[in-house]
GROMACS .gro file of C-alpha atoms in nm:
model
  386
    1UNK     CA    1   1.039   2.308   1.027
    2UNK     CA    2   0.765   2.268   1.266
    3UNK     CA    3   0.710   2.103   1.588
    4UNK     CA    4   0.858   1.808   1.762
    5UNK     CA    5   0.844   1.442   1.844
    6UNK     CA    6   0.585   1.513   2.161
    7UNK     CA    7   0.388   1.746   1.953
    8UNK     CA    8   0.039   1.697   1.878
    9UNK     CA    9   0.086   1.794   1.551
   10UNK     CA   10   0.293   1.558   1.302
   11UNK     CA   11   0.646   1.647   1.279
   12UNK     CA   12   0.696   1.461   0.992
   13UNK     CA   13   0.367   1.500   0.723
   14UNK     CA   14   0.208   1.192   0.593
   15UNK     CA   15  -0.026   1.213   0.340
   16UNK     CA   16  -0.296   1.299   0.508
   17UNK     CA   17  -0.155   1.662   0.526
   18UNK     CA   18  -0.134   1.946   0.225
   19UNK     CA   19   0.183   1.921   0.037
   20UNK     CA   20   0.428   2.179   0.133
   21UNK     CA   21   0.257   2.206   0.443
   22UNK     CA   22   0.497   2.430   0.668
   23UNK     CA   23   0.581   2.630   0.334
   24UNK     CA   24   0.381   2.928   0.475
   25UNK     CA   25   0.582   2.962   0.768
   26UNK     CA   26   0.908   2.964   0.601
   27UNK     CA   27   0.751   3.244   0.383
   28UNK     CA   28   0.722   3.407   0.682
   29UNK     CA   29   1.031   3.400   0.818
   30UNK     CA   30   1.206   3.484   0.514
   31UNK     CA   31   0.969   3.813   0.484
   32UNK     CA   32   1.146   3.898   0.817
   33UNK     CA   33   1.514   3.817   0.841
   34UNK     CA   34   1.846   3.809   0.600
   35UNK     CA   35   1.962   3.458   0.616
   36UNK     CA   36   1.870   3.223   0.429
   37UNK     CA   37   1.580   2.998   0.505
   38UNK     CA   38   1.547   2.645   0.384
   39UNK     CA   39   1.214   2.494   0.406
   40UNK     CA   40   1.116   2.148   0.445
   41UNK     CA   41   0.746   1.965   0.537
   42UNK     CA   42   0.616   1.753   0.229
   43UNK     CA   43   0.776   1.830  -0.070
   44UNK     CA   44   0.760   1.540  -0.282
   45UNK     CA   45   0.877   1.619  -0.596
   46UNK     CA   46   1.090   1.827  -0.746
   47UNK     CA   47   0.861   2.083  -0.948
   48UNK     CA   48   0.756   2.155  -0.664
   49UNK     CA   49   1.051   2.260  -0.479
   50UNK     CA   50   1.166   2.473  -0.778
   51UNK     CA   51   0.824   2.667  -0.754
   52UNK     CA   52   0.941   2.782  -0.365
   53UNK     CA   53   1.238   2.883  -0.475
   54UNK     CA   54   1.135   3.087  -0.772
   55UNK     CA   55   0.889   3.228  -0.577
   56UNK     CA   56   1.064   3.337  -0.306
   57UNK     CA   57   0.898   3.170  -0.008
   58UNK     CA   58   1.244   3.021   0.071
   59UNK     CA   59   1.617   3.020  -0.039
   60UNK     CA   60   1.680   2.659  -0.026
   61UNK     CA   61   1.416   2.348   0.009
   62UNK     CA   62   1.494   2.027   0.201
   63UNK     CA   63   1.367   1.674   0.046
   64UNK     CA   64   1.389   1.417   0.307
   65UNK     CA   65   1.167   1.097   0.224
   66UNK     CA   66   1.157   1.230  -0.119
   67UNK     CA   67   1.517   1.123  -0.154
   68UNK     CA   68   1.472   0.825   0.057
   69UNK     CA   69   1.242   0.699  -0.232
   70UNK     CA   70   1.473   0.806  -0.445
   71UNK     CA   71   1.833   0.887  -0.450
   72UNK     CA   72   1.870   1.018  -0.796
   73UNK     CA   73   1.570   1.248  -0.799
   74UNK     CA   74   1.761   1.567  -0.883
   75UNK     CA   75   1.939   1.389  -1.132
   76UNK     CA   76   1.680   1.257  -1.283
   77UNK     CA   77   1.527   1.618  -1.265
   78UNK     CA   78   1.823   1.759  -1.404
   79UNK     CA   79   1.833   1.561  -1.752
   80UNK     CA   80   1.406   1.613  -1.774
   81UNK     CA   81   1.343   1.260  -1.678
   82UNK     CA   82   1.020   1.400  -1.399
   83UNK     CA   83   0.872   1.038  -1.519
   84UNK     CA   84   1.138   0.835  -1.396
   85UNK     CA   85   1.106   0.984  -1.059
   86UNK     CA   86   1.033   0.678  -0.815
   87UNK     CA   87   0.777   0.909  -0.602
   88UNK     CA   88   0.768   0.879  -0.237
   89UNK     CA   89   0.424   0.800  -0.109
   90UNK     CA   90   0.425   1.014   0.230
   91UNK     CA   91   0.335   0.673   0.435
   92UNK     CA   92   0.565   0.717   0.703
   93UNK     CA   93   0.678   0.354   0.702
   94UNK     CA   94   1.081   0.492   0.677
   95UNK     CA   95   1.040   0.673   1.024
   96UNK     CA   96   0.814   0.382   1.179
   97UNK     CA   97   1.102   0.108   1.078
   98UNK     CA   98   1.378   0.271   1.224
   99UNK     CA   99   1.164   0.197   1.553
  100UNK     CA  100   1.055  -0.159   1.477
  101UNK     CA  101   1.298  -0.296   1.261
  102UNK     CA  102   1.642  -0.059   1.387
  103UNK     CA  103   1.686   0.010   1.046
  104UNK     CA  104   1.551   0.247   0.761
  105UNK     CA  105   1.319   0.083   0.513
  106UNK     CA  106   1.129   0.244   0.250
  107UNK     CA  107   0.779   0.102   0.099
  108UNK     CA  108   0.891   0.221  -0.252
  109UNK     CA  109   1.237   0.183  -0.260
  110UNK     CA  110   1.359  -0.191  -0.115
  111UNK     CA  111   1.702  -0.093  -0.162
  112UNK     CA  112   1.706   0.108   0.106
  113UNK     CA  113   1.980   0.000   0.372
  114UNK     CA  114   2.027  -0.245   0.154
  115UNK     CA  115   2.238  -0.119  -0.126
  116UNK     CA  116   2.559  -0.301  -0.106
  117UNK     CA  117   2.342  -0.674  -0.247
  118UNK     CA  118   1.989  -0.550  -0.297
  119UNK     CA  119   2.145  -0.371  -0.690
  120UNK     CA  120   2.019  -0.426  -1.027
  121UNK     CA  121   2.386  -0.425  -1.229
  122UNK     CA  122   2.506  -0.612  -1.540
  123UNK     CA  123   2.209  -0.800  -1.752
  124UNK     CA  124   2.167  -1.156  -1.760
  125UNK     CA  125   2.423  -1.357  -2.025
  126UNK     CA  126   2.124  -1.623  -2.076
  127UNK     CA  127   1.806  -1.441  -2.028
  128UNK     CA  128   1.549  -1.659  -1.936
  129UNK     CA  129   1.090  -1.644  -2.046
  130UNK     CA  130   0.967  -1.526  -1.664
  131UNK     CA  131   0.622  -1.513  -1.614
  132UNK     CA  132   0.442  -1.336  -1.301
  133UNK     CA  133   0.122  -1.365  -1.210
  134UNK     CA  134  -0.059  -1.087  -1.051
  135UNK     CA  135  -0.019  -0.719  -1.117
  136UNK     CA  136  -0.027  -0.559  -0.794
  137UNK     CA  137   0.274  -0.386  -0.667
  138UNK     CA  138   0.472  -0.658  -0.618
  139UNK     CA  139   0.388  -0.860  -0.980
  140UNK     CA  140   0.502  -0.514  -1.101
  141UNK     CA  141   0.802  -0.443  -0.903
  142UNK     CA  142   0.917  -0.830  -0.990
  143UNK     CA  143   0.824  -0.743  -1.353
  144UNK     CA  144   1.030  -0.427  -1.379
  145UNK     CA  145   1.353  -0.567  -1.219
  146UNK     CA  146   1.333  -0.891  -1.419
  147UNK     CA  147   1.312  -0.681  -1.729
  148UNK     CA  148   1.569  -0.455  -1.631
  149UNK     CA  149   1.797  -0.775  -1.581
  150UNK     CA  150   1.723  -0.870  -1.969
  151UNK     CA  151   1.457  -1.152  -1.887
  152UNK     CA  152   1.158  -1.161  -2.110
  153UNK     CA  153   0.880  -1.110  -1.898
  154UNK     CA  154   0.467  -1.178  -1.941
  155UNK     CA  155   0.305  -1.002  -1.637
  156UNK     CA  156  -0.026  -1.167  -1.592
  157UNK     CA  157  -0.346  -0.982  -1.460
  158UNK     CA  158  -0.709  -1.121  -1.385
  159UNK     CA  159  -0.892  -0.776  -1.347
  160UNK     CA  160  -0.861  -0.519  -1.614
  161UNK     CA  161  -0.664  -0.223  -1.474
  162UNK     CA  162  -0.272  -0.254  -1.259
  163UNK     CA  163  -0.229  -0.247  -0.911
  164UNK     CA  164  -0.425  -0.549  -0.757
  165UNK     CA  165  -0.565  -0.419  -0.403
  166UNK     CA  166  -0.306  -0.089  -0.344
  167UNK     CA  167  -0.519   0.028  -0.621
  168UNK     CA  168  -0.807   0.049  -0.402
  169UNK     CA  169  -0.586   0.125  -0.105
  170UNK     CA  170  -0.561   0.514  -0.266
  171UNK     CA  171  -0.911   0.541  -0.249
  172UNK     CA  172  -0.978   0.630   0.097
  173UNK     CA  173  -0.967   1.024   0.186
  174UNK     CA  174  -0.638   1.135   0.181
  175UNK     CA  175  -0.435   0.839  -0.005
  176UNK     CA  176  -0.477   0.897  -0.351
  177UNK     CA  177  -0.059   1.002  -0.354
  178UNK     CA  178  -0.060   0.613  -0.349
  179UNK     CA  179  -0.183   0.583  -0.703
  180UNK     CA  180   0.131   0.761  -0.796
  181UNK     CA  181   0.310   0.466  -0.741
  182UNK     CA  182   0.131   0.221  -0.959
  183UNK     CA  183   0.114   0.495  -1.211
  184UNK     CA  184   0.501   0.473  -1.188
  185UNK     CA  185   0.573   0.067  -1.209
  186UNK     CA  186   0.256   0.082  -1.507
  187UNK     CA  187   0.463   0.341  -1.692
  188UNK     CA  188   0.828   0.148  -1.639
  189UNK     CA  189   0.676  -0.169  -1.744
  190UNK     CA  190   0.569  -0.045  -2.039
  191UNK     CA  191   0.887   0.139  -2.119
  192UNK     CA  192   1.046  -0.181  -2.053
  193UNK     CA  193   0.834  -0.354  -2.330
  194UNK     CA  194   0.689  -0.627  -2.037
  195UNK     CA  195   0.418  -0.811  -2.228
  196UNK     CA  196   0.104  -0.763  -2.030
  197UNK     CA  197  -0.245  -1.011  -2.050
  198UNK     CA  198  -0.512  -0.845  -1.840
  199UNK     CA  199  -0.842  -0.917  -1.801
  200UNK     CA  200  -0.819  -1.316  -1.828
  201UNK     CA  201  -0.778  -1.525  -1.520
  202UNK     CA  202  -0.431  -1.753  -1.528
  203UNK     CA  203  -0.487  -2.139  -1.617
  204UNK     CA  204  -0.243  -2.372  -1.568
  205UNK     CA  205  -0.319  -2.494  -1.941
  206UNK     CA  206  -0.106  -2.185  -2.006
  207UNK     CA  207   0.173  -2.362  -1.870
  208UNK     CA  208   0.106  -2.662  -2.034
  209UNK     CA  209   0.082  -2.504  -2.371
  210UNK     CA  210   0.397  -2.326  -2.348
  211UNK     CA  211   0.692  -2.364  -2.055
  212UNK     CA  212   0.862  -2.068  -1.878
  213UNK     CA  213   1.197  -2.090  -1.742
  214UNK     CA  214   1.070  -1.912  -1.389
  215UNK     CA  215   0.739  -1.799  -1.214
  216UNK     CA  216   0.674  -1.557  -0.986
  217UNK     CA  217   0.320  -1.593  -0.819
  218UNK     CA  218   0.245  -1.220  -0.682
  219UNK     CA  219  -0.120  -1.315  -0.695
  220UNK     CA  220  -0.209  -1.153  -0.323
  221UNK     CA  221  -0.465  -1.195  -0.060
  222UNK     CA  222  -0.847  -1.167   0.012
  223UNK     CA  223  -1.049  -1.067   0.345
  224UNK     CA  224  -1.127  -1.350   0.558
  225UNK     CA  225  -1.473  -1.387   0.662
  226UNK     CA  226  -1.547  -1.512   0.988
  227UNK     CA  227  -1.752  -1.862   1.064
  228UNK     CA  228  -1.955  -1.660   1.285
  229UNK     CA  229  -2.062  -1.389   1.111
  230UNK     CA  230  -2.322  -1.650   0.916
  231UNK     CA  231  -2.648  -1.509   0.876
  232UNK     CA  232  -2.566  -1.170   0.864
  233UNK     CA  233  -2.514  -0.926   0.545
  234UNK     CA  234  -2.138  -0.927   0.513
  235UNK     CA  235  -1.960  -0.750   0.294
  236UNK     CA  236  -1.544  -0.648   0.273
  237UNK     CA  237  -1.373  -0.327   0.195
  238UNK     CA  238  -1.275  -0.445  -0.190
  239UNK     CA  239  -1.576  -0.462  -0.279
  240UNK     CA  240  -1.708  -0.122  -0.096
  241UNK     CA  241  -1.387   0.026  -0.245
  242UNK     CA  242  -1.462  -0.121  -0.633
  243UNK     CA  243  -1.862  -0.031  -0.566
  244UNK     CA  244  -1.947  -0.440  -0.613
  245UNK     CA  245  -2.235  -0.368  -0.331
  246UNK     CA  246  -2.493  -0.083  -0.267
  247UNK     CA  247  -2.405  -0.003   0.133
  248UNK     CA  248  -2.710   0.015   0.424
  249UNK     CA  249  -2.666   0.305   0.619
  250UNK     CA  250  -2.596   0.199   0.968
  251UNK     CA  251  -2.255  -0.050   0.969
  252UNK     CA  252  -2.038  -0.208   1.219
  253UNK     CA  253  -1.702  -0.241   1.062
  254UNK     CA  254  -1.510  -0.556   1.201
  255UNK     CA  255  -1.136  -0.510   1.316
  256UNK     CA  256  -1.004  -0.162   1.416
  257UNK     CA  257  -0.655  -0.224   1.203
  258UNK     CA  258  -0.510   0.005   0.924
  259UNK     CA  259  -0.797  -0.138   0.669
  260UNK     CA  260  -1.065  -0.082   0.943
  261UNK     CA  261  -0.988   0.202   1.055
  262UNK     CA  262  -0.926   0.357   0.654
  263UNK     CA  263  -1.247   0.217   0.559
  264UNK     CA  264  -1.476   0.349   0.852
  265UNK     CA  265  -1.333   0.708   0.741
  266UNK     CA  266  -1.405   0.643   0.364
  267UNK     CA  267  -1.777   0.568   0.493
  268UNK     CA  268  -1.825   0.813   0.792
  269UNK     CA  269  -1.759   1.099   0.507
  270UNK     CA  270  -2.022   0.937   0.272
  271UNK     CA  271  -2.258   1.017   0.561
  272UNK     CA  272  -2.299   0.659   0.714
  273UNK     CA  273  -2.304   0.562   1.036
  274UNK     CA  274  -2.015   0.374   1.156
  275UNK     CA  275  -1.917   0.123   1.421
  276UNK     CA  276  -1.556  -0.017   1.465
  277UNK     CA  277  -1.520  -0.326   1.712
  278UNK     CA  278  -1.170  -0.405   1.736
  279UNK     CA  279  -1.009  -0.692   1.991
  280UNK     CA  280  -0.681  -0.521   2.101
  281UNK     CA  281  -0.691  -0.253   2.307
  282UNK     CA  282  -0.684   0.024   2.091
  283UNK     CA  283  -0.742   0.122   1.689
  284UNK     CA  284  -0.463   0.158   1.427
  285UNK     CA  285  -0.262  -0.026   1.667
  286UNK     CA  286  -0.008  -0.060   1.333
  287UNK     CA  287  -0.036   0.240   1.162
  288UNK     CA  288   0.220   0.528   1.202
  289UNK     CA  289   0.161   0.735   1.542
  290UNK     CA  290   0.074   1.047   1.382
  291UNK     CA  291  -0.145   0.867   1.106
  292UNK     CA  292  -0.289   0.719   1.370
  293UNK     CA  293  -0.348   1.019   1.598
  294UNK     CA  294  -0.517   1.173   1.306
  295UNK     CA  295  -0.747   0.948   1.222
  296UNK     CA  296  -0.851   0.885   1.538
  297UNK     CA  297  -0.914   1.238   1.615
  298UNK     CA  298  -1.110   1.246   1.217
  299UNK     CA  299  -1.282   0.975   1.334
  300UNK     CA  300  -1.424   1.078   1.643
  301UNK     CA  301  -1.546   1.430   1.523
  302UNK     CA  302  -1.715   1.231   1.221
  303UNK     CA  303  -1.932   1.029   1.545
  304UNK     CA  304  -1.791   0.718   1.464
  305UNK     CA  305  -1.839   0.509   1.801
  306UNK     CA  306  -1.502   0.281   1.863
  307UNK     CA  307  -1.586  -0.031   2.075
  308UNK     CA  308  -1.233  -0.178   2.227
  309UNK     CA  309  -1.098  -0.465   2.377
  310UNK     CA  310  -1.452  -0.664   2.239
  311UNK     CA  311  -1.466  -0.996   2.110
  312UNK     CA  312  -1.747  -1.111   1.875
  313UNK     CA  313  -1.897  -1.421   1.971
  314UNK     CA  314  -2.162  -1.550   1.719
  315UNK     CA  315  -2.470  -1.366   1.531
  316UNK     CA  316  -2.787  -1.472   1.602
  317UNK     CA  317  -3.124  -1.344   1.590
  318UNK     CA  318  -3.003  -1.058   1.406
  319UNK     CA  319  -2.749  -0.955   1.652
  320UNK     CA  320  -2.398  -0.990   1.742
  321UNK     CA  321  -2.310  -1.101   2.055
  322UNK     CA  322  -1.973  -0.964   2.196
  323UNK     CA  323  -1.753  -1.034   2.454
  324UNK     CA  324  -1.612  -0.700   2.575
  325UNK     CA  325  -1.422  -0.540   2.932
  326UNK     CA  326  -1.769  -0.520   3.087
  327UNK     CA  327  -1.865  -0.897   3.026
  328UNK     CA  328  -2.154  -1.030   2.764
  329UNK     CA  329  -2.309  -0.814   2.531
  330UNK     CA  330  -2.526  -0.748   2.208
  331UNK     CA  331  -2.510  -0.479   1.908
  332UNK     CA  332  -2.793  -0.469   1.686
  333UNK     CA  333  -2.689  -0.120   1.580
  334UNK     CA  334  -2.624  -0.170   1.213
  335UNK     CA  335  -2.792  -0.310   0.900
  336UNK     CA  336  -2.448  -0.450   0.722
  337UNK     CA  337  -2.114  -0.544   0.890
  338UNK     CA  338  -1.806  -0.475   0.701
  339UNK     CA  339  -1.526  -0.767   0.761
  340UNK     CA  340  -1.136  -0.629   0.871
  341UNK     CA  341  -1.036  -0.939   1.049
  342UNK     CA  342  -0.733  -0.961   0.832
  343UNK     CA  343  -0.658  -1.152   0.506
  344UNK     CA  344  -0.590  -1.514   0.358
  345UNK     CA  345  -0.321  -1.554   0.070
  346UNK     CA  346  -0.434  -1.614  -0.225
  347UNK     CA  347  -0.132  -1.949  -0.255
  348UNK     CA  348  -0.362  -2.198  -0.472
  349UNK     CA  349  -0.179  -2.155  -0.783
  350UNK     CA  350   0.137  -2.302  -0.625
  351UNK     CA  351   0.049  -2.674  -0.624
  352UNK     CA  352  -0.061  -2.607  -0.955
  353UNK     CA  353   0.206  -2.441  -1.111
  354UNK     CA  354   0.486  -2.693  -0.941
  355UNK     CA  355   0.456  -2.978  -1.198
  356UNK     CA  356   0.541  -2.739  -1.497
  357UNK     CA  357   0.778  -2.474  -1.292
  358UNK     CA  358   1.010  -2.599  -1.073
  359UNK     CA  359   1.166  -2.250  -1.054
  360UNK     CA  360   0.902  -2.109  -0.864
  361UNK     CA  361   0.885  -1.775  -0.630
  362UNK     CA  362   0.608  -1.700  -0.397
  363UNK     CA  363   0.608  -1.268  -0.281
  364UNK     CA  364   0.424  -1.056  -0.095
  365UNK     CA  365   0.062  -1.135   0.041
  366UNK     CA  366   0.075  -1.463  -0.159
  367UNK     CA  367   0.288  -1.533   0.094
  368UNK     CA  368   0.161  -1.388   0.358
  369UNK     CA  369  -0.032  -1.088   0.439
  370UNK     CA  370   0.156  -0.825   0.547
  371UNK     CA  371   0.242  -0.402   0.405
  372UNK     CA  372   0.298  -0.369   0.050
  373UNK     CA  373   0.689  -0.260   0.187
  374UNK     CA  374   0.752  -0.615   0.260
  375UNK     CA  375   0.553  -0.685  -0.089
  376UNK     CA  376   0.790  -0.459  -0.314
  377UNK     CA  377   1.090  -0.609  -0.099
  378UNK     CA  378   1.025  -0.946  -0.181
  379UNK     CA  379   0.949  -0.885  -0.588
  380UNK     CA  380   1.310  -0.744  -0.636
  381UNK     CA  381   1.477  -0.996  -0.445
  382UNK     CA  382   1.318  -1.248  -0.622
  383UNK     CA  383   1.369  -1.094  -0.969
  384UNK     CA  384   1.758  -1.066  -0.884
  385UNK     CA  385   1.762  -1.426  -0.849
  386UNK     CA  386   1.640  -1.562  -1.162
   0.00000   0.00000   0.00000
């Protein structure tokens, strides 16, 4: 292994890092001793590992968050089943809730710590017409489980490709391990013979016109845009991220979170020039510590200037006037802002769905906003009780 906890460098690689990123200096150590060496850092899957080991570079490999995501990876590798692999994502979010929570949680696995109720067993005796709306990770996760349970599920989809927003979330530099896991539900669902409708927006006259036994609205969130932002050219990190809007060169990005801080990298590398304002006292407040370390550091060699503790007050005459430690001020340094002020579920359906559905189930950011950990959570729980 490499370093420790008070280590600049991360002791445990997100996915901002090479995979197999301490492989090298196992290799080394094993050209120089007669032990065995066992080498760990970022291996993910189990090809892989198997490539170390027939190579030599070490005897043995160690799979941490690998099996975290998935318990019966070298099972599943065993019988040739590399597809059924639940893949671990590299986010960090296991380490970071044994701190918050006191527990370990896992963004891809909800069963995690939770494995003597959260269990997918026996099928349904009456199996039940389940429809979900909204195929991001959590209309997925919900769709799998309910199928796996015998159900007959329709999975629902407005746009015409899986994965809602954590589709775009693999876009930024460094995340694209993240498709893996939509790839994943996409496949199981199909295995699993889920009947999917994309590209059509949901009407309640669907419900009218036939009557499922059980809904599950997974239908998400969108970026909130503030009141006083009117006036100005606003635009949001979906529709940067799914190129709806040509982007001005100079922009202030609004809100130094996760999204903010991921999207002023994505830009900064296309050559713009970048602005965060954030209100708390710091950026990536949320975000993993070495995640957040990193991109902080990325961010400052890429000239992005990070404005602190600063409130935005109103826009007006072509400027934004702030709030910030040093009292009133103005920045009229950018052509566009970019709005990551957080997000606003997407609930509306729920009124409408009520008079047809009684058996009803609201998940993840249709919700509330929150990590797609609590979104996946939420979609098997719900499945398992239908």
């Amino acid at each position: 292994s490499a370093c420790m906890s008070s280590s600049p460098f991360p002791m445990i690689p997100h996915y901002y890092m090479k995979e197999g990123t301490f492989v090298h200096l196992a290799a080394g150590i094993k050209s120089v001793v007669d032990i065995p060496v066992i080498c760990v850092g970022r291996i993910r899957n189990p090809k892989m590992a198997e490539e170390i080991v027939a190579s030599g570079k070490a005897d043995l490999v160690s799979m941490g968050r690998a099996l975290i995501a998935d318990p019966q990876m070298p099972n599943k590798a065993r019988a040739g089943q590399f597809e059924m692999i639940v893949p671990c994502i590299s986010c960090n979010r296991c380490s970071l809730s044994l701190v918050k929570v006191g527990s370990l949680r896992c963004t891809v696995n909800p069963e995690v710590s939770r494995e003597t109720w959260l269990k997918i067993e026996n099928k349904v005796a009456h199996p039940k017409k389940v429809w979900i709306i909204g195929a991001g990770p959590a209309g997925m996760k919900a769709a799998q489980v309910a199928a796996l349970r015998g159900h007959a599920v329709t999975l629902f989809e407005k746009q015409n490709s899986l994965g809602g927003r954590f589709r775009l979330a693999a876009l930024p530099p460094g995340k694209k391990c993240l498709q893996e896991f939509t790839d994943y539900l996409s496949s199981q669902i199909e295995k699993l013979d889920v009947t999917v409708k994309k590209g059509k927006p949901f009407d309640q006259k669907m419900l009218q016109k036939e009557s499922p036994d059980a809904v599950i609205l997974a239908t998400g969130a969108r970026t909130i845009i503030p009141d006083f932002c009117q006036g100005a050219d606003v635009i949001t990190d979906d529709q940067i991220l799914n190129h709806e809007v040509e982007v001005a060169q100079d922009i202030l990005v609004l809100g130094g979170g996760d999204t903010g801080v991921e999207i002023a990298d994505y830009l900064a590398e296309q050559g713009k020039n970048v602005t965060i304002m954030e209100l708390r006292e710091g950026i990536g407040i949320d975000m993993h510590p070495a995640i957040r370390s990193f991109l902080t550091q990325k961010l400052s060699e890429q000239g992005v200037s990070i404005l602190t503790s600063t409130k935005a007050v109103c826009f007006k005459n072509e400027c934004l006037l702030t709030e910030g430690p040093d009292g009133p001020g103005e920045l009229d340094c950018f052509d566009q802002i970019v709005s990551s002020v957080g997000s606003k579920s997407n609930a509306e359906m729920v009124q409408q769905i009520k008079p047809y559905c009684q058996n009803l189930h609201v998940i993840g950011d249709a919700r509330a906003p929150r990590d797609a950990m609590e979104a996946v959570f939420e979609a098997e729980e719900a499945a398992l009780k239908i």
